mmCIF file of C-alpha atoms in Angstrom:
data_model
loop_
_atom_site.group_PDB
_atom_site.id
_atom_site.type_symbol
_atom_site.label_atom_id
_atom_site.label_comp_id
_atom_site.label_asym_id
_atom_site.label_seq_id
_atom_site.Cartn_x
_atom_site.Cartn_y
_atom_site.Cartn_z
ATOM 1 C CA UNK E 294 -34.279 172.169 254.208
ATOM 2 C CA UNK E 295 -37.961 171.833 254.962
ATOM 3 C CA UNK E 296 -40.368 172.329 252.101
ATOM 4 C CA UNK E 297 -43.971 171.878 251.031
ATOM 5 C CA UNK E 298 -45.172 170.894 247.557
ATOM 6 C CA UNK E 299 -48.806 171.155 246.574
ATOM 7 C CA UNK E 300 -50.625 170.578 243.344
ATOM 8 C CA UNK E 301 -50.718 173.455 240.954
ATOM 9 C CA UNK E 302 -53.972 175.103 240.138
ATOM 10 C CA UNK E 303 -56.261 176.395 239.169
ATOM 11 C CA UNK E 304 -58.689 173.640 240.037
ATOM 12 C CA UNK E 305 -62.210 174.100 238.682
ATOM 13 C CA UNK E 306 -65.059 171.887 239.877
ATOM 14 C CA UNK E 307 -68.816 171.855 239.740
ATOM 15 C CA UNK E 308 -70.836 172.310 242.901
ATOM 16 C CA UNK E 309 -71.221 169.093 244.938
ATOM 17 C CA UNK E 310 -68.140 167.504 243.348
ATOM 18 C CA UNK E 311 -65.497 165.723 245.415
ATOM 19 C CA UNK E 312 -62.341 167.694 246.084
ATOM 20 C CA UNK E 313 -58.770 166.559 246.619
ATOM 21 C CA UNK E 314 -55.814 168.919 246.758
ATOM 22 C CA UNK E 315 -52.534 167.056 247.099
ATOM 23 C CA UNK E 316 -49.790 168.151 249.459
ATOM 24 C CA UNK E 317 -46.476 166.496 250.261
ATOM 25 C CA UNK E 318 -43.728 167.719 252.517
ATOM 26 C CA UNK E 319 -40.047 167.311 253.270
ATOM 27 C CA UNK E 320 -38.986 167.848 256.850
ATOM 28 C CA UNK E 321 -36.646 166.629 259.513
ATOM 29 C CA UNK E 322 -38.169 165.662 262.806
ATOM 30 C CA UNK E 323 -41.897 165.795 263.432
ATOM 31 C CA UNK E 324 -43.516 168.871 261.946
ATOM 32 C CA UNK E 325 -47.046 170.074 262.501
ATOM 33 C CA UNK E 326 -49.087 170.372 259.307
ATOM 34 C CA UNK E 327 -51.711 172.917 258.337
ATOM 35 C CA UNK E 328 -54.107 173.967 255.647
ATOM 36 C CA UNK E 329 -54.788 177.674 255.388
ATOM 37 C CA UNK E 330 -57.441 179.255 253.174
ATOM 38 C CA UNK E 331 -57.489 182.717 251.604
ATOM 39 C CA UNK E 332 -60.861 183.999 250.436
ATOM 40 C CA UNK E 333 -60.897 186.776 247.839
ATOM 41 C CA UNK E 334 -59.684 190.080 249.233
ATOM 42 C CA UNK E 335 -58.751 188.661 252.614
ATOM 43 C CA UNK E 336 -55.718 187.426 254.507
ATOM 44 C CA UNK E 337 -55.078 183.761 255.246
ATOM 45 C CA UNK E 338 -56.966 181.914 257.942
ATOM 46 C CA UNK E 339 -56.300 178.514 259.447
ATOM 47 C CA UNK E 340 -58.635 175.855 258.053
ATOM 48 C CA UNK E 341 -57.344 172.779 259.884
ATOM 49 C CA UNK E 342 -54.248 171.317 261.463
ATOM 50 C CA UNK E 343 -52.643 168.037 262.566
ATOM 51 C CA UNK E 344 -49.777 167.870 265.013
ATOM 52 C CA UNK E 345 -48.676 164.225 264.854
ATOM 53 C CA UNK E 346 -48.717 161.213 262.567
ATOM 54 C CA UNK E 347 -52.147 159.700 261.825
ATOM 55 C CA UNK E 348 -53.963 162.749 263.219
ATOM 56 C CA UNK E 349 -56.915 163.897 261.141
ATOM 57 C CA UNK E 350 -57.693 167.582 261.025
ATOM 58 C CA UNK E 351 -61.213 168.634 260.053
ATOM 59 C CA UNK E 352 -63.244 171.819 259.724
ATOM 60 C CA UNK E 353 -66.161 173.065 257.592
ATOM 61 C CA UNK E 354 -66.447 169.652 255.891
ATOM 62 C CA UNK E 355 -62.763 169.606 254.920
ATOM 63 C CA UNK E 356 -60.439 166.857 256.161
ATOM 64 C CA UNK E 357 -56.754 166.019 255.947
ATOM 65 C CA UNK E 358 -54.804 163.144 257.502
ATOM 66 C CA UNK E 359 -51.143 163.384 258.529
ATOM 67 C CA UNK E 360 -49.460 160.477 256.724
ATOM 68 C CA UNK E 361 -45.870 160.139 257.852
ATOM 69 C CA UNK E 362 -45.165 157.084 255.708
ATOM 70 C CA UNK E 363 -46.010 158.981 252.511
ATOM 71 C CA UNK E 364 -45.106 162.452 253.871
ATOM 72 C CA UNK E 365 -48.488 163.718 252.726
ATOM 73 C CA UNK E 366 -51.357 165.854 254.009
ATOM 74 C CA UNK E 367 -53.945 165.876 251.237
ATOM 75 C CA UNK E 368 -57.022 168.086 251.625
ATOM 76 C CA UNK E 369 -60.410 166.533 250.854
ATOM 77 C CA UNK E 370 -64.052 167.540 250.865
ATOM 78 C CA UNK E 371 -66.918 165.339 249.870
ATOM 79 C CA UNK E 372 -69.201 167.984 248.331
ATOM 80 C CA UNK E 373 -67.876 171.432 247.503
ATOM 81 C CA UNK E 374 -69.907 174.627 247.424
ATOM 82 C CA UNK E 375 -69.498 177.864 245.499
ATOM 83 C CA UNK E 376 -68.478 179.507 248.783
ATOM 84 C CA UNK E 377 -65.413 177.227 248.921
ATOM 85 C CA UNK E 378 -63.843 179.138 246.031
ATOM 86 C CA UNK E 379 -60.554 180.412 247.438
ATOM 87 C CA UNK E 380 -56.810 179.802 247.450
ATOM 88 C CA UNK E 381 -55.660 176.931 249.668
ATOM 89 C CA UNK E 382 -52.177 176.730 251.186
ATOM 90 C CA UNK E 383 -50.564 173.682 252.705
ATOM 91 C CA UNK E 384 -47.980 174.510 255.367
ATOM 92 C CA UNK E 385 -45.732 173.035 258.016
ATOM 93 C CA UNK E 386 -44.209 174.226 261.252
ATOM 94 C CA UNK E 387 -40.936 172.548 261.989
ATOM 95 C CA UNK E 388 -41.006 172.700 265.745
ATOM 96 C CA UNK E 389 -43.096 173.856 268.656
ATOM 97 C CA UNK E 390 -40.733 176.593 269.710
ATOM 98 C CA UNK E 391 -42.210 180.050 269.885
ATOM 99 C CA UNK E 392 -39.795 181.303 267.256
ATOM 100 C CA UNK E 393 -40.422 178.538 264.752
ATOM 101 C CA UNK E 394 -41.476 179.558 261.303
ATOM 102 C CA UNK E 395 -44.251 178.248 259.127
ATOM 103 C CA UNK E 396 -43.306 177.168 255.618
ATOM 104 C CA UNK E 397 -46.043 177.540 253.027
ATOM 105 C CA UNK E 398 -46.670 175.817 249.741
ATOM 106 C CA UNK E 399 -47.292 177.886 246.634
ATOM 107 C CA UNK E 400 -51.082 177.741 246.953
ATOM 108 C CA UNK E 401 -53.835 176.137 244.886
ATOM 109 C CA UNK E 402 -56.640 178.277 243.509
ATOM 110 C CA UNK E 403 -60.012 176.532 243.649
ATOM 111 C CA UNK E 404 -63.013 177.721 241.638
ATOM 112 C CA UNK E 405 -66.446 176.132 242.050
ATOM 113 C CA UNK E 406 -69.043 176.477 239.301
ATOM 114 C CA UNK E 407 -72.711 176.651 240.321
ATOM 115 C CA UNK Z 141 -61.265 187.080 268.271
ATOM 116 C CA UNK Z 142 -57.698 187.869 267.377
ATOM 117 C CA UNK Z 143 -57.422 190.874 265.176
ATOM 118 C CA UNK Z 144 -54.477 191.802 263.001
ATOM 119 C CA UNK Z 145 -54.821 195.087 261.188
ATOM 120 C CA UNK Z 146 -52.664 196.610 258.490
ATOM 121 C CA UNK Z 147 -52.491 200.324 257.873
ATOM 122 C CA UNK Z 148 -53.502 200.301 254.208
ATOM 123 C CA UNK Z 149 -55.252 197.900 251.854
ATOM 124 C CA UNK Z 150 -53.843 199.533 248.729
ATOM 125 C CA UNK Z 151 -50.767 201.706 248.329
ATOM 126 C CA UNK Z 152 -49.118 203.261 245.280
ATOM 127 C CA UNK Z 153 -45.582 204.617 245.622
ATOM 128 C CA UNK Z 154 -42.878 205.866 243.289
ATOM 129 C CA UNK Z 155 -39.500 204.251 242.758
ATOM 130 C CA UNK Z 156 -37.010 205.457 245.343
ATOM 131 C CA UNK Z 157 -39.583 206.452 247.956
ATOM 132 C CA UNK Z 158 -39.319 205.241 251.531
ATOM 133 C CA UNK Z 159 -42.364 203.143 252.361
ATOM 134 C CA UNK Z 160 -43.751 202.176 255.767
ATOM 135 C CA UNK Z 161 -46.210 199.328 256.203
ATOM 136 C CA UNK Z 162 -47.722 199.093 259.668
ATOM 137 C CA UNK Z 163 -49.208 196.082 261.390
ATOM 138 C CA UNK Z 164 -50.980 195.963 264.757
ATOM 139 C CA UNK Z 165 -52.266 192.941 266.668
ATOM 140 C CA UNK Z 166 -54.507 193.018 269.734
ATOM 141 C CA UNK Z 167 -53.799 189.643 271.362
ATOM 142 C CA UNK Z 168 -50.501 190.291 273.121
ATOM 143 C CA UNK Z 169 -48.713 187.846 270.804
ATOM 144 C CA UNK Z 170 -44.956 187.513 271.117
ATOM 145 C CA UNK Z 171 -44.308 186.632 267.493
ATOM 146 C CA UNK Z 172 -44.998 188.737 264.430
ATOM 147 C CA UNK Z 173 -44.170 188.119 260.793
ATOM 148 C CA UNK Z 174 -44.040 189.902 257.452
ATOM 149 C CA UNK Z 175 -44.563 187.961 254.226
ATOM 150 C CA UNK Z 176 -44.902 188.879 250.622
ATOM 151 C CA UNK Z 177 -47.267 186.951 248.387
ATOM 152 C CA UNK Z 178 -46.674 186.635 244.658
ATOM 153 C CA UNK Z 179 -48.520 184.472 242.129
ATOM 154 C CA UNK Z 180 -46.963 181.020 241.819
ATOM 155 C CA UNK Z 181 -44.532 181.655 244.667
ATOM 156 C CA UNK Z 182 -46.853 181.392 247.630
ATOM 157 C CA UNK Z 183 -45.845 183.241 250.778
ATOM 158 C CA UNK Z 184 -42.230 184.130 251.375
ATOM 159 C CA UNK Z 185 -41.037 185.258 254.779
ATOM 160 C CA UNK Z 186 -39.305 188.639 254.821
ATOM 161 C CA UNK Z 187 -38.654 189.213 258.533
ATOM 162 C CA UNK Z 188 -40.027 188.058 261.834
ATOM 163 C CA UNK Z 189 -39.840 189.181 265.431
ATOM 164 C CA UNK Z 190 -40.191 187.064 268.560
ATOM 165 C CA UNK Z 191 -40.070 189.919 271.053
ATOM 166 C CA UNK Z 192 -39.943 193.682 271.312
ATOM 167 C CA UNK Z 193 -36.833 195.055 269.630
ATOM 168 C CA UNK Z 194 -35.896 191.546 268.444
ATOM 169 C CA UNK Z 195 -35.893 190.671 264.772
ATOM 170 C CA UNK Z 196 -34.629 187.947 262.523
ATOM 171 C CA UNK Z 197 -34.229 187.760 258.783
ATOM 172 C CA UNK Z 198 -36.494 185.505 256.860
ATOM 173 C CA UNK Z 199 -35.911 184.089 253.406
ATOM 174 C CA UNK Z 200 -35.957 187.329 251.398
ATOM 175 C CA UNK Z 201 -34.872 190.247 253.618
ATOM 176 C CA UNK Z 202 -32.937 192.188 250.977
ATOM 177 C CA UNK Z 203 -34.316 195.658 250.424
ATOM 178 C CA UNK Z 204 -36.399 195.588 253.596
ATOM 179 C CA UNK Z 205 -35.996 196.439 257.256
ATOM 180 C CA UNK Z 206 -38.346 196.167 260.234
ATOM 181 C CA UNK Z 207 -39.053 197.832 263.524
ATOM 182 C CA UNK Z 208 -40.727 196.524 266.654
ATOM 183 C CA UNK Z 209 -40.731 199.159 269.371
ATOM 184 C CA UNK Z 210 -43.941 197.940 271.015
ATOM 185 C CA UNK Z 211 -45.250 194.422 271.370
ATOM 186 C CA UNK Z 212 -48.421 195.039 269.410
ATOM 187 C CA UNK Z 213 -46.844 196.812 266.428
ATOM 188 C CA UNK Z 214 -44.513 195.517 263.736
ATOM 189 C CA UNK Z 215 -43.491 197.788 260.893
ATOM 190 C CA UNK Z 216 -42.010 196.852 257.532
ATOM 191 C CA UNK Z 217 -39.843 199.479 255.858
ATOM 192 C CA UNK Z 218 -38.813 199.674 252.236
ATOM 193 C CA UNK Z 219 -35.835 202.017 252.360
ATOM 194 C CA UNK Z 220 -35.915 202.811 248.640
ATOM 195 C CA UNK Z 221 -38.847 201.219 246.870
ATOM 196 C CA UNK Z 222 -38.251 199.460 243.575
ATOM 197 C CA UNK Z 223 -40.656 198.085 240.985
ATOM 198 C CA UNK Z 224 -39.745 194.489 241.899
ATOM 199 C CA UNK Z 225 -41.197 195.153 245.345
ATOM 200 C CA UNK Z 226 -44.668 195.473 243.856
ATOM 201 C CA UNK Z 227 -46.528 192.731 245.698
ATOM 202 C CA UNK Z 228 -49.108 191.788 248.296
ATOM 203 C CA UNK Z 229 -47.687 192.149 251.824
ATOM 204 C CA UNK Z 230 -49.185 190.094 254.633
ATOM 205 C CA UNK Z 231 -48.570 190.542 258.335
ATOM 206 C CA UNK Z 232 -49.194 187.738 260.824
ATOM 207 C CA UNK Z 233 -48.943 187.196 264.548
ATOM 208 C CA UNK Z 234 -48.652 184.109 266.697
ATOM 209 C CA UNK Z 235 -48.797 183.361 270.389
ATOM 210 C CA UNK Z 236 -46.264 181.590 272.551
ATOM 211 C CA UNK Z 237 -44.743 178.129 272.710
ATOM 212 C CA UNK Z 238 -47.945 176.110 272.678
ATOM 213 C CA UNK Z 239 -49.598 177.994 269.875
ATOM 214 C CA UNK Z 240 -49.235 176.843 266.294
ATOM 215 C CA UNK Z 241 -51.679 179.099 264.529
ATOM 216 C CA UNK Z 242 -50.656 182.283 262.786
ATOM 217 C CA UNK Z 243 -53.290 184.998 262.472
ATOM 218 C CA UNK Z 244 -53.100 187.100 259.353
ATOM 219 C CA UNK Z 245 -54.049 190.638 258.508
ATOM 220 C CA UNK Z 246 -55.992 191.421 255.303
ATOM 221 C CA UNK Z 247 -52.874 192.393 253.369
ATOM 222 C CA UNK Z 248 -51.550 195.525 251.706
ATOM 223 C CA UNK Z 249 -51.302 195.533 247.945
ATOM 224 C CA UNK Z 250 -48.312 197.748 247.149
ATOM 225 C CA UNK Z 251 -47.656 199.025 243.656
ATOM 226 C CA UNK Z 252 -44.337 200.738 242.941
ATOM 227 C CA UNK Z 253 -44.304 202.747 239.722
#
């Protein structure tokens, strides 16, 4: 079945460091890929998405490129801030049907030191 | 902005109690979902609904039931709470065919003692 694997955390970085959080997926067909973020005490919110191969999703300085050849969707940011401290979830949606489910990875906790 | 609200942020119940978790969305979304979130396990789908009175089991439906009598409201029911149901419960909603994004509520942290 479809699945998402992301790097285990926690990840601790200093402010202004470069961030990569790895994500790979297993899916049949052509899934859409997402990164969701969960700030402390809140629910998840969509950070960025890509709906087809070679698409690049971007938001708030974060980027991820849909790589079908490596089945990956790694999250990157060039210079992290303390306010980026959160849990990040990679996810996929296996079809565009209204009843399709989203499958989430286990989450990666990111902590940024001032 | 889409808003998904959940009835409680924190809840403490005793083993064997019947527990109701309520979720309301204000964007006329067809699809609604209940997840539980546990450390190291990410989000696991309990039940979802794609229309009023329609429901489908997710990955871990045992010990839970749901109700969707109105489009905007989706309730999760623990018939007889157990300590292994202590968790964070997240509700989400999603629009129709062309919409990919799920909108989440803030979560209910349930403790069963």
